[in-house]
C-alpha positions as a printed Julia matrix, in Angstrom:
346×3 Matrix{Float64}:
  62.27  -114.82   -96.47
  62.45  -111.25   -95.18
  65.61  -110.66   -93.12
  66.69  -107.82   -90.84
  70.13  -107.05   -89.45
  69.58  -105.32   -86.13
  72.75  -103.38   -85.42
  74.36  -102.97   -88.84
  77.83  -101.87   -87.75
  81.14  -103.36   -88.86
  79.92  -106.97   -89.03
  76.39  -106.16   -90.15
  77.58  -104.06   -93.09
  79.52  -107.02   -94.46
  76.71  -109.5    -93.84
  74.19  -107.14   -95.42
  76.31  -106.63   -98.53
  76.6   -110.34   -99.26
  72.99  -111.2    -98.45
  71.7   -108.36  -100.62
  73.95  -109.43  -103.49
  72.58  -112.95  -103.05
  69.04  -111.74  -103.67
  67.79  -111.82  -100.07
  65.07  -109.34   -99.12
  67.06  -107.65   -96.37
  66.88  -104.5    -94.29
  69.84  -103.12   -92.34
  68.78  -101.35   -89.13
  71.12   -98.98   -87.33
  70.9    -95.87   -85.13
  73.76   -94.03   -86.9
  71.94   -91.78   -89.37
  75.03   -90.92   -91.45
  75.78   -94.64   -91.83
  72.18   -95.38   -92.86
  72.28   -92.55   -95.39
  75.57   -93.78   -96.88
  74.29   -97.36   -97.13
  71.21   -96.2    -99.03
  73.08   -93.79  -101.3
  76.25   -95.71  -102.2
  75.64   -99.23  -100.92
  77.51  -101.39   -98.41
  81.22  -101.46   -99.17
  83.67  -104.09   -97.94
  87.42  -103.39   -97.97
  90.4   -105.1    -96.36
  91.15  -108.7    -97.28
  88.67  -108.39  -100.16
  86.94  -105.63  -102.13
  83.17  -105.92  -102.54
  80.12  -103.68  -102.69
  76.37  -104.13  -103.06
  73.3   -101.89  -102.93
  71.32  -102.31   -99.7
  68.26  -100.93   -97.96
  68.93   -99.38   -94.55
  66.68   -97.7    -91.98
  66.92   -96.22   -88.51
  65.03   -98.2    -85.82
  62.01   -95.86   -85.89
  61.48   -96.7    -89.56
  61.14  -100.48   -89.23
  58.12  -101.81   -91.07
  56.23  -105.0    -91.81
  57.26  -108.35   -90.38
  60.7   -110.01   -90.39
  61.09  -113.76   -90.78
  64.69  -113.75   -89.57
  66.47  -111.16   -87.43
  70.25  -111.27   -87.08
  70.93  -109.65   -83.71
  74.2   -107.71   -83.73
  73.51  -104.87   -81.3
  75.47  -104.64   -78.05
  73.83  -106.46   -75.16
  73.66  -103.15   -73.31
  70.63  -102.26   -75.41
  68.85  -105.63   -75.6
  65.95  -104.8    -73.3
  65.03  -101.76   -75.38
  65.74  -102.97   -78.92
  64.07  -106.35   -78.42
  60.92  -104.86   -76.91
  60.75  -102.49   -79.87
  61.25  -105.45   -82.24
  58.28  -107.49   -80.97
  55.61  -105.82   -83.17
  57.67  -106.71   -86.25
  57.85  -110.46   -85.55
  55.54  -113.22   -86.77
  54.64  -116.13   -84.55
  57.3   -118.24   -86.31
  59.91  -115.51   -86.78
  63.46  -116.4    -85.71
  65.93  -114.21   -83.83
  69.52  -115.39   -84.26
  71.7   -113.99   -81.47
  75.13  -113.18   -82.91
  76.29  -111.13   -79.93
  79.32  -111.61   -77.73
  78.83  -113.47   -74.48
  75.84  -115.71   -73.82
  72.75  -113.5    -74.29
  70.31  -116.22   -75.33
  68.47  -116.5    -72.01
  67.82  -112.77   -71.92
  66.81  -112.69   -75.59
  64.44  -115.62   -75.09
  62.85  -113.97   -72.06
  61.76  -111.06   -74.25
  60.96  -112.58   -77.67
  60.09  -116.12   -76.59
  62.35  -119.15   -76.38
  60.74  -120.8    -79.43
  61.93  -117.87   -81.57
  65.6   -117.97   -80.56
  68.56  -119.72   -82.11
  72.17  -119.15   -81.1
  74.9   -117.99   -83.4
  78.59  -117.21   -83.33
  80.43  -114.9    -85.74
  83.76  -116.42   -86.75
  85.25  -113.47   -88.66
  86.49  -110.03   -87.71
  85.69  -106.59   -89.06
  86.38  -102.92   -88.33
  84.08   -99.97   -89.04
  85.91   -97.53   -91.3
  83.4    -94.81   -92.11
  79.68   -94.56   -92.91
  78.86   -97.29   -95.44
  82.32   -98.91   -95.3
  83.59  -101.87   -93.25
  86.99  -103.58   -93.32
  87.09  -107.38   -93.33
  90.08  -108.3    -91.16
  89.89  -112.08   -91.5
  91.75  -113.71   -94.39
  89.24  -113.99   -97.25
  89.47  -117.75   -97.82
  89.01  -118.4    -94.1
  86.02  -116.04   -94.1
  84.33  -117.83   -97.0
  85.0   -121.23   -95.42
  84.08  -120.37   -91.84
  81.95  -117.27   -91.23
  79.34  -118.51   -88.74
  78.34  -121.26   -86.37
  74.63  -121.55   -85.58
  72.5   -123.98   -83.64
  69.23  -124.65   -81.89
  69.41  -124.05   -78.13
  68.64  -127.75   -77.52
  71.2   -128.92   -80.11
  68.63  -130.49   -82.44
  69.01  -130.48   -86.24
  65.81  -128.85   -87.47
  64.37  -127.77   -90.79
  64.54  -124.1    -89.81
  68.2   -124.26   -88.79
  69.02  -125.77   -92.18
  66.98  -123.06   -93.89
  68.84  -120.33   -92.03
  72.14  -122.04   -92.76
  71.39  -121.84   -96.49
  70.75  -118.08   -96.16
  73.94  -117.36   -94.2
  76.0   -119.48   -96.62
  75.55  -116.56   -99.04
  77.91  -114.67   -96.73
  80.39  -117.43   -95.91
  80.79  -120.93   -94.53
  78.02  -121.58   -91.99
  78.28  -124.62   -89.76
  75.5   -126.09   -87.64
  76.58  -127.13   -84.15
  74.82  -129.45   -81.73
  76.56  -127.61   -78.87
  76.39  -123.94   -79.81
  75.96  -122.96   -76.16
  79.26  -124.72   -75.42
  80.88  -122.85   -78.29
  79.7   -119.52   -76.96
  81.0   -120.36   -73.48
  84.39  -121.26   -74.95
  84.48  -117.91   -76.74
  83.35  -116.22   -73.53
  86.35  -117.73   -71.75
  88.77  -116.21   -74.27
  86.97  -112.88   -74.11
  87.05  -112.91   -70.31
  90.73  -113.75   -70.12
  91.98  -111.43   -72.84
  89.37  -108.86   -73.89
  88.49  -108.16   -70.27
  92.14  -107.78   -69.27
  92.88  -105.74   -72.4
  90.22  -103.25   -71.28
  91.14  -103.36   -67.58
  94.85  -102.82   -68.22
  94.81  -100.74   -71.44
  96.9   -103.07   -73.54
  96.91  -105.35   -76.55
  96.7   -109.11   -76.11
 100.48  -109.26   -76.52
 100.95  -107.06   -73.46
  99.04  -109.67   -71.46
 101.01  -112.56   -72.93
 104.34  -110.89   -72.15
 103.63  -109.81   -68.55
 103.88  -112.53   -65.91
 101.23  -111.06   -63.6
  98.82  -110.39   -66.45
  99.11  -113.85   -68.01
  98.82  -115.53   -64.6
  95.66  -113.5    -63.97
  94.32  -114.61   -67.36
  94.81  -118.22   -66.27
  92.78  -117.59   -63.1
  90.04  -115.8    -65.08
  89.8   -118.8    -67.4
  89.65  -121.19   -64.45
  86.82  -119.23   -62.82
  84.91  -119.23   -66.12
  85.28  -122.99   -66.53
  84.14  -123.69   -62.97
  81.1   -121.43   -63.37
  80.26  -123.04   -66.71
  80.48  -126.54   -65.3
  78.24  -125.48   -62.4
  75.7   -124.37   -65.02
  75.95  -127.78   -66.75
  77.84  -126.38   -69.75
  79.96  -128.69   -71.88
  82.68  -126.48   -73.3
  83.22  -126.93   -77.04
  86.67  -127.43   -78.48
  88.14  -124.49   -80.4
  90.29  -125.41   -83.37
  90.58  -128.89   -81.92
  91.81  -127.53   -78.56
  90.01  -128.67   -75.41
  89.24  -125.35   -73.69
  88.06  -127.11   -70.52
  91.58  -128.52   -70.07
  92.63  -125.04   -68.87
  90.87  -125.62   -65.54
  93.16  -125.45   -62.52
  93.25  -128.34   -60.07
  96.2   -127.11   -58.05
  98.68  -124.22   -58.02
 101.18  -126.51   -59.73
  99.04  -126.41   -62.89
  99.61  -122.67   -63.43
 102.96  -122.75   -65.33
 101.58  -125.26   -67.82
  98.43  -123.21   -68.37
 100.54  -120.1    -68.96
 102.58  -121.95   -71.57
  99.41  -123.16   -73.3
  97.89  -119.67   -73.4
 101.08  -118.18   -74.81
 101.09  -120.76   -77.59
  97.37  -120.63   -78.42
  97.01  -116.83   -78.27
 100.28  -115.81   -79.97
  98.58  -115.21   -83.38
  96.25  -112.73   -81.66
  98.89  -110.66   -79.87
  98.1   -107.47   -81.83
  94.4   -107.48   -80.94
  92.97  -104.72   -78.77
  89.62  -105.37   -77.1
  86.58  -103.59   -78.5
  85.75  -102.77   -74.88
  89.03  -100.84   -74.63
  88.11   -99.03   -77.83
  84.79   -98.15   -76.19
  86.64   -96.67   -73.21
  88.82   -94.65   -75.58
  85.64   -93.23   -77.11
  84.13   -92.59   -73.64
  81.38   -95.14   -74.27
  79.93   -97.76   -71.93
  81.29  -101.26   -72.47
  79.74  -104.73   -72.42
  81.84  -105.76   -69.4
  78.7   -106.72   -67.46
  77.87  -109.24   -70.19
  81.42  -110.57   -70.6
  83.4   -110.94   -67.34
  80.29  -110.03   -65.35
  78.49  -113.19   -66.45
  80.78  -115.45   -64.4
  80.19  -113.89   -60.95
  76.44  -113.77   -61.59
  76.34  -117.52   -62.18
  78.99  -118.51   -59.65
  77.52  -116.53   -56.75
  74.68  -118.96   -56.11
  77.01  -121.93   -56.52
  79.5   -120.83   -53.87
  82.3   -120.43   -56.43
  84.68  -117.49   -55.76
  85.46  -115.28   -58.78
  87.89  -112.61   -57.5
  89.74  -112.16   -60.81
  86.63  -111.64   -62.93
  85.28  -109.38   -60.17
  88.41  -107.24   -60.33
  88.24  -106.91   -64.12
  84.62  -105.73   -63.88
  85.49  -103.3    -61.08
  88.4   -101.72   -62.98
  86.56  -101.39   -66.28
  83.47   -99.91   -64.63
  85.69   -97.42   -62.78
  87.16   -96.33   -66.11
  83.64   -95.99   -67.55
  82.58   -93.75   -64.67
  85.72   -91.63   -64.97
  85.39   -91.55   -68.78
  89.07   -92.42   -69.05
  91.29   -95.28   -70.1
  93.08   -97.37   -67.45
  96.78   -97.07   -66.74
  98.56  -100.41   -67.16
 101.21   -99.82   -64.47
  98.59   -98.72   -61.93
  95.99  -101.44   -62.55
  98.48  -104.3    -62.8
  99.27  -103.63   -59.14
  95.72  -104.61   -58.23
  96.25  -108.0    -59.88
  99.65  -108.4    -58.19
  97.96  -107.8    -54.82
  95.22  -110.31   -55.63
  97.76  -112.97   -56.61
  99.64  -112.44   -53.34
  96.39  -112.88   -51.44
  95.66  -116.12   -53.34
  99.02  -117.55   -52.28
  98.36  -116.7    -48.62
  94.98  -118.45   -48.81
């Protein structure tokens, strides 16, 4: 099996190192020339909760060659239309593209490469890019080796190819096949909407959201909008760590204090996290906000479901993108305070 990692950044460097060490014929594809050069010259190095290195082959996108049997898609969704069109000549009829991106990109990916080629995937570990050729594993090593990925067919079936891909990814870490991978990705989308989106919109860590009454109340409303949109799209939300994500839906205003308490308990271990979208704003880069919080309004609009909180997150993050600046917490929190007051009047 010939494998490509399309978008070999922080996560892809780690995946590439372990697959290469496992004897897989793999090519890491990335636009960052200095990173590609370092990978080829000194190998892929993993630091952090473990120390590991392996020689790898890396190329820039213009130097792709041959045909790939499996492509692990780790680029940002911003670039899907371009990178997937460019990938088509390098796919066989039975090649597989495993979407490992944030959000729920599968429909868009399938529209370009063909639905029969697509399986869904979810990365269950964290990493940070350190320098060309080097990535830091931030997840505890035992957890990483036990639970690195979830993958699944879009229709939930257990197939021979999903088992074959599972055996490849097991060389990296624990890979679990789900019969509701779409539900898993929606559950992760909900957390990203409520906390990554707010982290970017307010310029704060997750703990800043947990500790501020307006911010955490807004997170509850963002989660509720996401659940309602998902249900309208016939999504069955998957449990996360045994927790029923769909139970966060609001049925009345009286539910809000309980949902706040639940969020504060569930998200406490993640209080030091800062959204990658906020890091993008700090670097004056475009974010994936359209593919995170922006997914909910796109789906809800035709269903008559209001999504004012997700709308506001998108608006504030896009304003920061256009200004090439980072948001000010004290300024932007006022927009959420105003929205909450309006909700009470309604």
